[in-house]
Amino acid sequence: MSQKARVINLYKTLLHLGKDWPAGYPYFRNKAHNAFLKNKDETDSKNIEKLIKHGEFVCKEIEALYMLKKYRALKRRYYDS
């Protein structure tokens, strides 16, 4: 897959993950949009690859936060703590 397609896919994934963001979707969308705009003029393929890897790491971290949030909610619901 080309780097352009990977960047677009990363952006779509981040926007999808942002739907459950605690501060709201518009806040998350603005932050993601600004981050992508900041790096829009990047032409070095190695640096673009590094930015894509960082974006994928951020996606994994967001997913982990959501899983932890769900785990804690279930634990509170079923166990006395």
Backbone as XML, in Angstrom:
<?xml version="1.0"?>
<chain id="A" units="angstrom">
  <residue number="1" name="MET">
    <atom name="N" x="0.854" y="-1.166" z="0.000"/>
    <atom name="CA" x="0.000" y="0.000" z="0.000"/>
    <atom name="C" x="0.911" y="1.243" z="0.000"/>
  </residue>
  <residue number="2" name="SER">
    <atom name="N" x="0.530" y="2.253" z="-0.756"/>
    <atom name="CA" x="1.339" y="3.461" z="-0.831"/>
    <atom name="C" x="1.246" y="4.245" z="0.476"/>
  </residue>
  <residue number="3" name="GLN">
    <atom name="N" x="2.198" y="5.141" z="0.665"/>
    <atom name="CA" x="2.212" y="5.933" z="1.894"/>
    <atom name="C" x="0.996" y="6.835" z="1.974"/>
  </residue>
  <residue number="4" name="LYS">
    <atom name="N" x="0.561" y="7.371" z="0.843"/>
    <atom name="CA" x="-0.610" y="8.242" z="0.851"/>
    <atom name="C" x="-1.844" y="7.483" z="1.320"/>
  </residue>
  <residue number="5" name="ALA">
    <atom name="N" x="-2.011" y="6.270" z="0.818"/>
    <atom name="CA" x="-3.158" y="5.452" z="1.222"/>
    <atom name="C" x="-3.067" y="5.087" z="2.704"/>
  </residue>
  <residue number="6" name="ARG">
    <atom name="N" x="-1.860" y="4.817" z="3.187"/>
    <atom name="CA" x="-1.692" y="4.484" z="4.601"/>
    <atom name="C" x="-2.021" y="5.671" z="5.492"/>
  </residue>
  <residue number="7" name="VAL">
    <atom name="N" x="-1.637" y="6.874" z="5.062"/>
    <atom name="CA" x="-1.939" y="8.073" z="5.842"/>
    <atom name="C" x="-3.447" y="8.310" z="5.885"/>
  </residue>
  <residue number="8" name="ILE">
    <atom name="N" x="-4.112" y="8.154" z="4.755"/>
    <atom name="CA" x="-5.570" y="8.335" z="4.713"/>
    <atom name="C" x="-6.255" y="7.300" z="5.588"/>
  </residue>
  <residue number="9" name="ASN">
    <atom name="N" x="-5.789" y="6.063" z="5.531"/>
    <atom name="CA" x="-6.367" y="4.998" z="6.359"/>
    <atom name="C" x="-6.143" y="5.287" z="7.843"/>
  </residue>
  <residue number="10" name="LEU">
    <atom name="N" x="-4.965" y="5.788" z="8.187"/>
    <atom name="CA" x="-4.665" y="6.148" z="9.578"/>
    <atom name="C" x="-5.592" y="7.262" z="10.050"/>
  </residue>
  <residue number="11" name="TYR">
    <atom name="N" x="-5.812" y="8.256" z="9.214"/>
    <atom name="CA" x="-6.694" y="9.373" z="9.568"/>
    <atom name="C" x="-8.122" y="8.882" z="9.798"/>
  </residue>
  <residue number="12" name="LYS">
    <atom name="N" x="-8.601" y="8.016" z="8.914"/>
    <atom name="CA" x="-9.953" y="7.472" z="9.065"/>
    <atom name="C" x="-10.068" y="6.640" z="10.336"/>
  </residue>
  <residue number="13" name="THR">
    <atom name="N" x="-9.041" y="5.868" z="10.640"/>
    <atom name="CA" x="-9.042" y="5.052" z="11.848"/>
    <atom name="C" x="-9.085" y="5.935" z="13.091"/>
  </residue>
  <residue number="14" name="LEU">
    <atom name="N" x="-8.281" y="6.984" z="13.085"/>
    <atom name="CA" x="-8.285" y="7.895" z="14.231"/>
    <atom name="C" x="-9.644" y="8.565" z="14.400"/>
  </residue>
  <residue number="15" name="LEU">
    <atom name="N" x="-10.251" y="8.986" z="13.310"/>
    <atom name="CA" x="-11.570" y="9.612" z="13.412"/>
    <atom name="C" x="-12.606" y="8.626" z="13.947"/>
  </residue>
  <residue number="16" name="HIS">
    <atom name="N" x="-12.502" y="7.374" z="13.528"/>
    <atom name="CA" x="-13.430" y="6.357" z="14.031"/>
    <atom name="C" x="-13.220" y="6.136" z="15.537"/>
  </residue>
  <residue number="17" name="LEU">
    <atom name="N" x="-11.964" y="6.098" z="15.958"/>
    <atom name="CA" x="-11.682" y="5.915" z="17.387"/>
    <atom name="C" x="-12.119" y="7.123" z="18.200"/>
  </residue>
  <residue number="18" name="GLY">
    <atom name="N" x="-12.132" y="8.284" z="17.598"/>
    <atom name="CA" x="-12.485" y="9.503" z="18.306"/>
    <atom name="C" x="-13.953" y="9.628" z="18.638"/>
  </residue>
  <residue number="19" name="LYS">
    <atom name="N" x="-14.785" y="8.755" z="18.107"/>
    <atom name="CA" x="-16.224" y="8.841" z="18.381"/>
    <atom name="C" x="-16.550" y="8.608" z="19.847"/>
  </residue>
  <residue number="20" name="ASP">
    <atom name="N" x="-15.699" y="7.870" z="20.555"/>
    <atom name="CA" x="-15.937" y="7.578" z="21.966"/>
    <atom name="C" x="-15.060" y="8.422" z="22.886"/>
  </residue>
  <residue number="21" name="TRP">
    <atom name="N" x="-14.394" y="9.424" z="22.359"/>
    <atom name="CA" x="-13.475" y="10.236" z="23.163"/>
    <atom name="C" x="-14.247" y="10.975" z="24.252"/>
  </residue>
  <residue number="22" name="PRO">
    <atom name="N" x="-13.744" y="10.987" z="25.482"/>
    <atom name="CA" x="-14.469" y="11.610" z="26.603"/>
    <atom name="C" x="-14.763" y="13.100" z="26.414"/>
  </residue>
  <residue number="23" name="ALA">
    <atom name="N" x="-13.861" y="13.842" z="25.760"/>
    <atom name="CA" x="-14.074" y="15.287" z="25.575"/>
    <atom name="C" x="-14.984" y="15.588" z="24.385"/>
  </residue>
  <residue number="24" name="GLY">
    <atom name="N" x="-15.395" y="14.565" z="23.665"/>
    <atom name="CA" x="-16.293" y="14.747" z="22.548"/>
    <atom name="C" x="-15.600" y="14.584" z="21.208"/>
  </residue>
  <residue number="25" name="TYR">
    <atom name="N" x="-16.395" y="14.224" z="20.214"/>
    <atom name="CA" x="-15.867" y="13.992" z="18.874"/>
    <atom name="C" x="-15.315" y="15.259" z="18.226"/>
  </residue>
  <residue number="26" name="PRO">
    <atom name="N" x="-15.992" y="16.410" z="18.328"/>
    <atom name="CA" x="-15.440" y="17.613" z="17.680"/>
    <atom name="C" x="-14.054" y="17.999" z="18.219"/>
  </residue>
  <residue number="27" name="TYR">
    <atom name="N" x="-13.848" y="17.844" z="19.504"/>
    <atom name="CA" x="-12.541" y="18.135" z="20.101"/>
    <atom name="C" x="-11.477" y="17.201" z="19.529"/>
  </residue>
  <residue number="28" name="PHE">
    <atom name="N" x="-11.789" y="15.912" z="19.487"/>
    <atom name="CA" x="-10.838" y="14.925" z="18.992"/>
    <atom name="C" x="-10.551" y="15.158" z="17.513"/>
  </residue>
  <residue number="29" name="ARG">
    <atom name="N" x="-11.593" y="15.442" z="16.730"/>
    <atom name="CA" x="-11.423" y="15.664" z="15.301"/>
    <atom name="C" x="-10.526" y="16.867" z="15.041"/>
  </residue>
  <residue number="30" name="ASN">
    <atom name="N" x="-10.717" y="17.943" z="15.787"/>
    <atom name="CA" x="-9.882" y="19.132" z="15.606"/>
    <atom name="C" x="-8.423" y="18.835" z="15.934"/>
  </residue>
  <residue number="31" name="LYS">
    <atom name="N" x="-8.179" y="18.100" z="17.003"/>
    <atom name="CA" x="-6.808" y="17.758" z="17.378"/>
    <atom name="C" x="-6.144" y="16.880" z="16.313"/>
  </residue>
  <residue number="32" name="ALA">
    <atom name="N" x="-6.875" y="15.879" z="15.831"/>
    <atom name="CA" x="-6.326" y="14.994" z="14.805"/>
    <atom name="C" x="-6.090" y="15.763" z="13.506"/>
  </residue>
  <residue number="33" name="HIS">
    <atom name="N" x="-7.036" y="16.593" z="13.134"/>
    <atom name="CA" x="-6.930" y="17.377" z="11.907"/>
    <atom name="C" x="-5.716" y="18.309" z="11.963"/>
  </residue>
  <residue number="34" name="ASN">
    <atom name="N" x="-5.522" y="18.968" z="13.096"/>
    <atom name="CA" x="-4.379" y="19.871" z="13.249"/>
    <atom name="C" x="-3.055" y="19.117" z="13.203"/>
  </residue>
  <residue number="35" name="ALA">
    <atom name="N" x="-3.021" y="17.927" z="13.767"/>
    <atom name="CA" x="-1.794" y="17.129" z="13.746"/>
    <atom name="C" x="-1.438" y="16.720" z="12.323"/>
  </residue>
  <residue number="36" name="PHE">
    <atom name="N" x="-2.436" y="16.354" z="11.535"/>
    <atom name="CA" x="-2.175" y="15.968" z="10.154"/>
    <atom name="C" x="-1.822" y="17.187" z="9.299"/>
  </residue>
  <residue number="37" name="LEU">
    <atom name="N" x="-2.462" y="18.310" z="9.557"/>
    <atom name="CA" x="-2.137" y="19.527" z="8.800"/>
    <atom name="C" x="-0.718" y="20.006" z="9.092"/>
  </residue>
  <residue number="38" name="LYS">
    <atom name="N" x="-0.268" y="19.819" z="10.313"/>
    <atom name="CA" x="1.067" y="20.259" z="10.704"/>
    <atom name="C" x="2.132" y="19.565" z="9.865"/>
  </residue>
  <residue number="39" name="ASN">
    <atom name="N" x="1.878" y="18.325" z="9.482"/>
    <atom name="CA" x="2.863" y="17.524" z="8.753"/>
    <atom name="C" x="2.505" y="17.323" z="7.284"/>
  </residue>
  <residue number="40" name="LYS">
    <atom name="N" x="1.616" y="18.133" z="6.740"/>
    <atom name="CA" x="1.157" y="17.924" z="5.369"/>
    <atom name="C" x="2.228" y="18.187" z="4.318"/>
  </residue>
  <residue number="41" name="ASP">
    <atom name="N" x="3.215" y="19.012" z="4.625"/>
    <atom name="CA" x="4.242" y="19.350" z="3.645"/>
    <atom name="C" x="5.474" y="18.453" z="3.723"/>
  </residue>
  <residue number="42" name="GLU">
    <atom name="N" x="5.392" y="17.407" z="4.505"/>
    <atom name="CA" x="6.527" y="16.486" z="4.656"/>
    <atom name="C" x="6.724" y="15.705" z="3.358"/>
  </residue>
  <residue number="43" name="THR">
    <atom name="N" x="7.974" y="15.651" z="2.865"/>
    <atom name="CA" x="8.251" y="14.937" z="1.613"/>
    <atom name="C" x="9.241" y="13.796" z="1.792"/>
  </residue>
  <residue number="44" name="ASP">
    <atom name="N" x="9.990" y="13.788" z="2.871"/>
    <atom name="CA" x="10.970" y="12.730" z="3.106"/>
    <atom name="C" x="10.249" y="11.437" z="3.467"/>
  </residue>
  <residue number="45" name="SER">
    <atom name="N" x="10.464" y="10.403" z="2.666"/>
    <atom name="CA" x="9.720" y="9.152" z="2.870"/>
    <atom name="C" x="10.054" y="8.486" z="4.205"/>
  </residue>
  <residue number="46" name="LYS">
    <atom name="N" x="11.289" y="8.610" z="4.672"/>
    <atom name="CA" x="11.649" y="8.012" z="5.963"/>
    <atom name="C" x="10.937" y="8.720" z="7.108"/>
  </residue>
  <residue number="47" name="ASN">
    <atom name="N" x="10.851" y="10.030" z="7.015"/>
    <atom name="CA" x="10.168" y="10.785" z="8.064"/>
    <atom name="C" x="8.663" y="10.519" z="8.024"/>
  </residue>
  <residue number="48" name="ILE">
    <atom name="N" x="8.105" y="10.376" z="6.833"/>
    <atom name="CA" x="6.682" y="10.046" z="6.707"/>
    <atom name="C" x="6.409" y="8.682" z="7.326"/>
  </residue>
  <residue number="49" name="GLU">
    <atom name="N" x="7.300" y="7.744" z="7.068"/>
    <atom name="CA" x="7.150" y="6.399" z="7.652"/>
    <atom name="C" x="7.193" y="6.472" z="9.179"/>
  </residue>
  <residue number="50" name="LYS">
    <atom name="N" x="8.085" y="7.302" z="9.703"/>
    <atom name="CA" x="8.187" y="7.477" z="11.154"/>
    <atom name="C" x="6.899" y="8.072" z="11.719"/>
  </residue>
  <residue number="51" name="LEU">
    <atom name="N" x="6.335" y="9.046" z="11.026"/>
    <atom name="CA" x="5.081" y="9.660" z="11.467"/>
    <atom name="C" x="3.920" y="8.669" z="11.405"/>
  </residue>
  <residue number="52" name="ILE">
    <atom name="N" x="3.903" y="7.823" z="10.385"/>
    <atom name="CA" x="2.858" y="6.803" z="10.275"/>
    <atom name="C" x="2.970" y="5.816" z="11.434"/>
  </residue>
  <residue number="53" name="LYS">
    <atom name="N" x="4.191" y="5.392" z="11.745"/>
    <atom name="CA" x="4.395" y="4.466" z="12.875"/>
    <atom name="C" x="3.924" y="5.099" z="14.181"/>
  </residue>
  <residue number="54" name="HIS">
    <atom name="N" x="4.207" y="6.387" z="14.359"/>
    <atom name="CA" x="3.757" y="7.075" z="15.567"/>
    <atom name="C" x="2.224" y="7.128" z="15.614"/>
  </residue>
  <residue number="55" name="GLY">
    <atom name="N" x="1.595" y="7.386" z="14.478"/>
    <atom name="CA" x="0.138" y="7.415" z="14.420"/>
    <atom name="C" x="-0.473" y="6.067" z="14.744"/>
  </residue>
  <residue number="56" name="GLU">
    <atom name="N" x="0.137" y="4.996" z="14.258"/>
    <atom name="CA" x="-0.353" y="3.653" z="14.564"/>
    <atom name="C" x="-0.193" y="3.347" z="16.054"/>
  </residue>
  <residue number="57" name="PHE">
    <atom name="N" x="0.899" y="3.823" z="16.647"/>
    <atom name="CA" x="1.105" y="3.660" z="18.081"/>
    <atom name="C" x="0.016" y="4.393" z="18.859"/>
  </residue>
  <residue number="58" name="VAL">
    <atom name="N" x="-0.323" y="5.604" z="18.429"/>
    <atom name="CA" x="-1.373" y="6.377" z="19.087"/>
    <atom name="C" x="-2.707" y="5.631" z="19.001"/>
  </residue>
  <residue number="59" name="CYS">
    <atom name="N" x="-2.991" y="5.031" z="17.849"/>
    <atom name="CA" x="-4.231" y="4.248" z="17.699"/>
    <atom name="C" x="-4.273" y="3.097" z="18.700"/>
  </residue>
  <residue number="60" name="LYS">
    <atom name="N" x="-3.170" y="2.394" z="18.832"/>
    <atom name="CA" x="-3.114" y="1.279" z="19.782"/>
    <atom name="C" x="-3.298" y="1.759" z="21.219"/>
  </residue>
  <residue number="61" name="GLU">
    <atom name="N" x="-2.711" y="2.893" z="21.540"/>
    <atom name="CA" x="-2.857" y="3.445" z="22.888"/>
    <atom name="C" x="-4.306" y="3.852" z="23.174"/>
  </residue>
  <residue number="62" name="ILE">
    <atom name="N" x="-4.970" y="4.438" z="22.194"/>
    <atom name="CA" x="-6.374" y="4.828" z="22.363"/>
    <atom name="C" x="-7.235" y="3.589" z="22.555"/>
  </residue>
  <residue number="63" name="GLU">
    <atom name="N" x="-6.985" y="2.552" z="21.752"/>
    <atom name="CA" x="-7.730" y="1.309" z="21.916"/>
    <atom name="C" x="-7.498" y="0.719" z="23.303"/>
  </residue>
  <residue number="64" name="ALA">
    <atom name="N" x="-6.267" y="0.766" z="23.796"/>
    <atom name="CA" x="-5.968" y="0.245" z="25.127"/>
    <atom name="C" x="-6.705" y="1.047" z="26.201"/>
  </residue>
  <residue number="65" name="LEU">
    <atom name="N" x="-6.768" y="2.357" z="26.037"/>
    <atom name="CA" x="-7.504" y="3.184" z="27.005"/>
    <atom name="C" x="-8.984" y="2.832" z="27.017"/>
  </residue>
  <residue number="66" name="TYR">
    <atom name="N" x="-9.561" y="2.619" z="25.842"/>
    <atom name="CA" x="-10.976" y="2.251" z="25.772"/>
    <atom name="C" x="-11.223" y="0.898" z="26.415"/>
  </residue>
  <residue number="67" name="MET">
    <atom name="N" x="-10.322" y="-0.060" z="26.190"/>
    <atom name="CA" x="-10.473" y="-1.382" z="26.805"/>
    <atom name="C" x="-10.372" y="-1.280" z="28.327"/>
  </residue>
  <residue number="68" name="LEU">
    <atom name="N" x="-9.444" y="-0.481" z="28.805"/>
    <atom name="CA" x="-9.295" y="-0.295" z="30.249"/>
    <atom name="C" x="-10.543" y="0.360" z="30.843"/>
  </residue>
  <residue number="69" name="LYS">
    <atom name="N" x="-11.090" y="1.316" z="30.140"/>
    <atom name="CA" x="-12.308" y="1.990" z="30.601"/>
    <atom name="C" x="-13.469" y="0.992" z="30.692"/>
  </residue>
  <residue number="70" name="LYS">
    <atom name="N" x="-13.610" y="0.138" z="29.683"/>
    <atom name="CA" x="-14.681" y="-0.859" z="29.691"/>
    <atom name="C" x="-14.460" y="-1.886" z="30.796"/>
  </residue>
  <residue number="71" name="TYR">
    <atom name="N" x="-13.200" y="-2.297" z="30.983"/>
    <atom name="CA" x="-12.879" y="-3.260" z="32.032"/>
    <atom name="C" x="-13.230" y="-2.695" z="33.402"/>
  </residue>
  <residue number="72" name="ARG">
    <atom name="N" x="-12.860" y="-1.458" z="33.636"/>
    <atom name="CA" x="-13.152" y="-0.844" z="34.938"/>
    <atom name="C" x="-14.651" y="-0.696" z="35.160"/>
  </residue>
  <residue number="73" name="ALA">
    <atom name="N" x="-15.389" y="-0.372" z="34.112"/>
    <atom name="CA" x="-16.839" y="-0.245" z="34.238"/>
    <atom name="C" x="-17.466" y="-1.597" z="34.584"/>
  </residue>
  <residue number="74" name="LEU">
    <atom name="N" x="-17.025" y="-2.657" z="33.909"/>
    <atom name="CA" x="-17.551" y="-3.981" z="34.214"/>
    <atom name="C" x="-17.185" y="-4.437" z="35.623"/>
  </residue>
  <residue number="75" name="LYS">
    <atom name="N" x="-15.966" y="-4.136" z="36.027"/>
    <atom name="CA" x="-15.527" y="-4.513" z="37.357"/>
    <atom name="C" x="-16.357" y="-3.800" z="38.421"/>
  </residue>
  <residue number="76" name="ARG">
    <atom name="N" x="-16.627" y="-2.516" z="38.244"/>
    <atom name="CA" x="-17.449" y="-1.775" z="39.197"/>
    <atom name="C" x="-18.876" y="-2.313" z="39.210"/>
  </residue>
  <residue number="77" name="ARG">
    <atom name="N" x="-19.353" y="-2.735" z="38.077"/>
    <atom name="CA" x="-20.727" y="-3.192" z="37.982"/>
    <atom name="C" x="-20.947" y="-4.519" z="38.697"/>
  </residue>
  <residue number="78" name="TYR">
    <atom name="N" x="-19.949" y="-5.405" z="38.648"/>
    <atom name="CA" x="-20.148" y="-6.747" z="39.160"/>
    <atom name="C" x="-19.432" y="-7.064" z="40.471"/>
  </residue>
  <residue number="79" name="TYR">
    <atom name="N" x="-18.486" y="-6.252" z="40.859"/>
    <atom name="CA" x="-17.742" y="-6.523" z="42.076"/>
    <atom name="C" x="-17.799" y="-5.327" z="42.996"/>
  </residue>
  <residue number="80" name="ASP">
    <atom name="N" x="-17.853" y="-5.607" z="44.288"/>
    <atom name="CA" x="-17.802" y="-4.527" z="45.261"/>
    <atom name="C" x="-16.356" y="-4.084" z="45.434"/>
  </residue>
  <residue number="81" name="SER">
    <atom name="N" x="-16.123" y="-2.804" z="45.286"/>
    <atom name="CA" x="-14.757" y="-2.321" z="45.483"/>
    <atom name="C" x="-14.751" y="-0.999" z="46.202"/>
  </residue>
</chain>
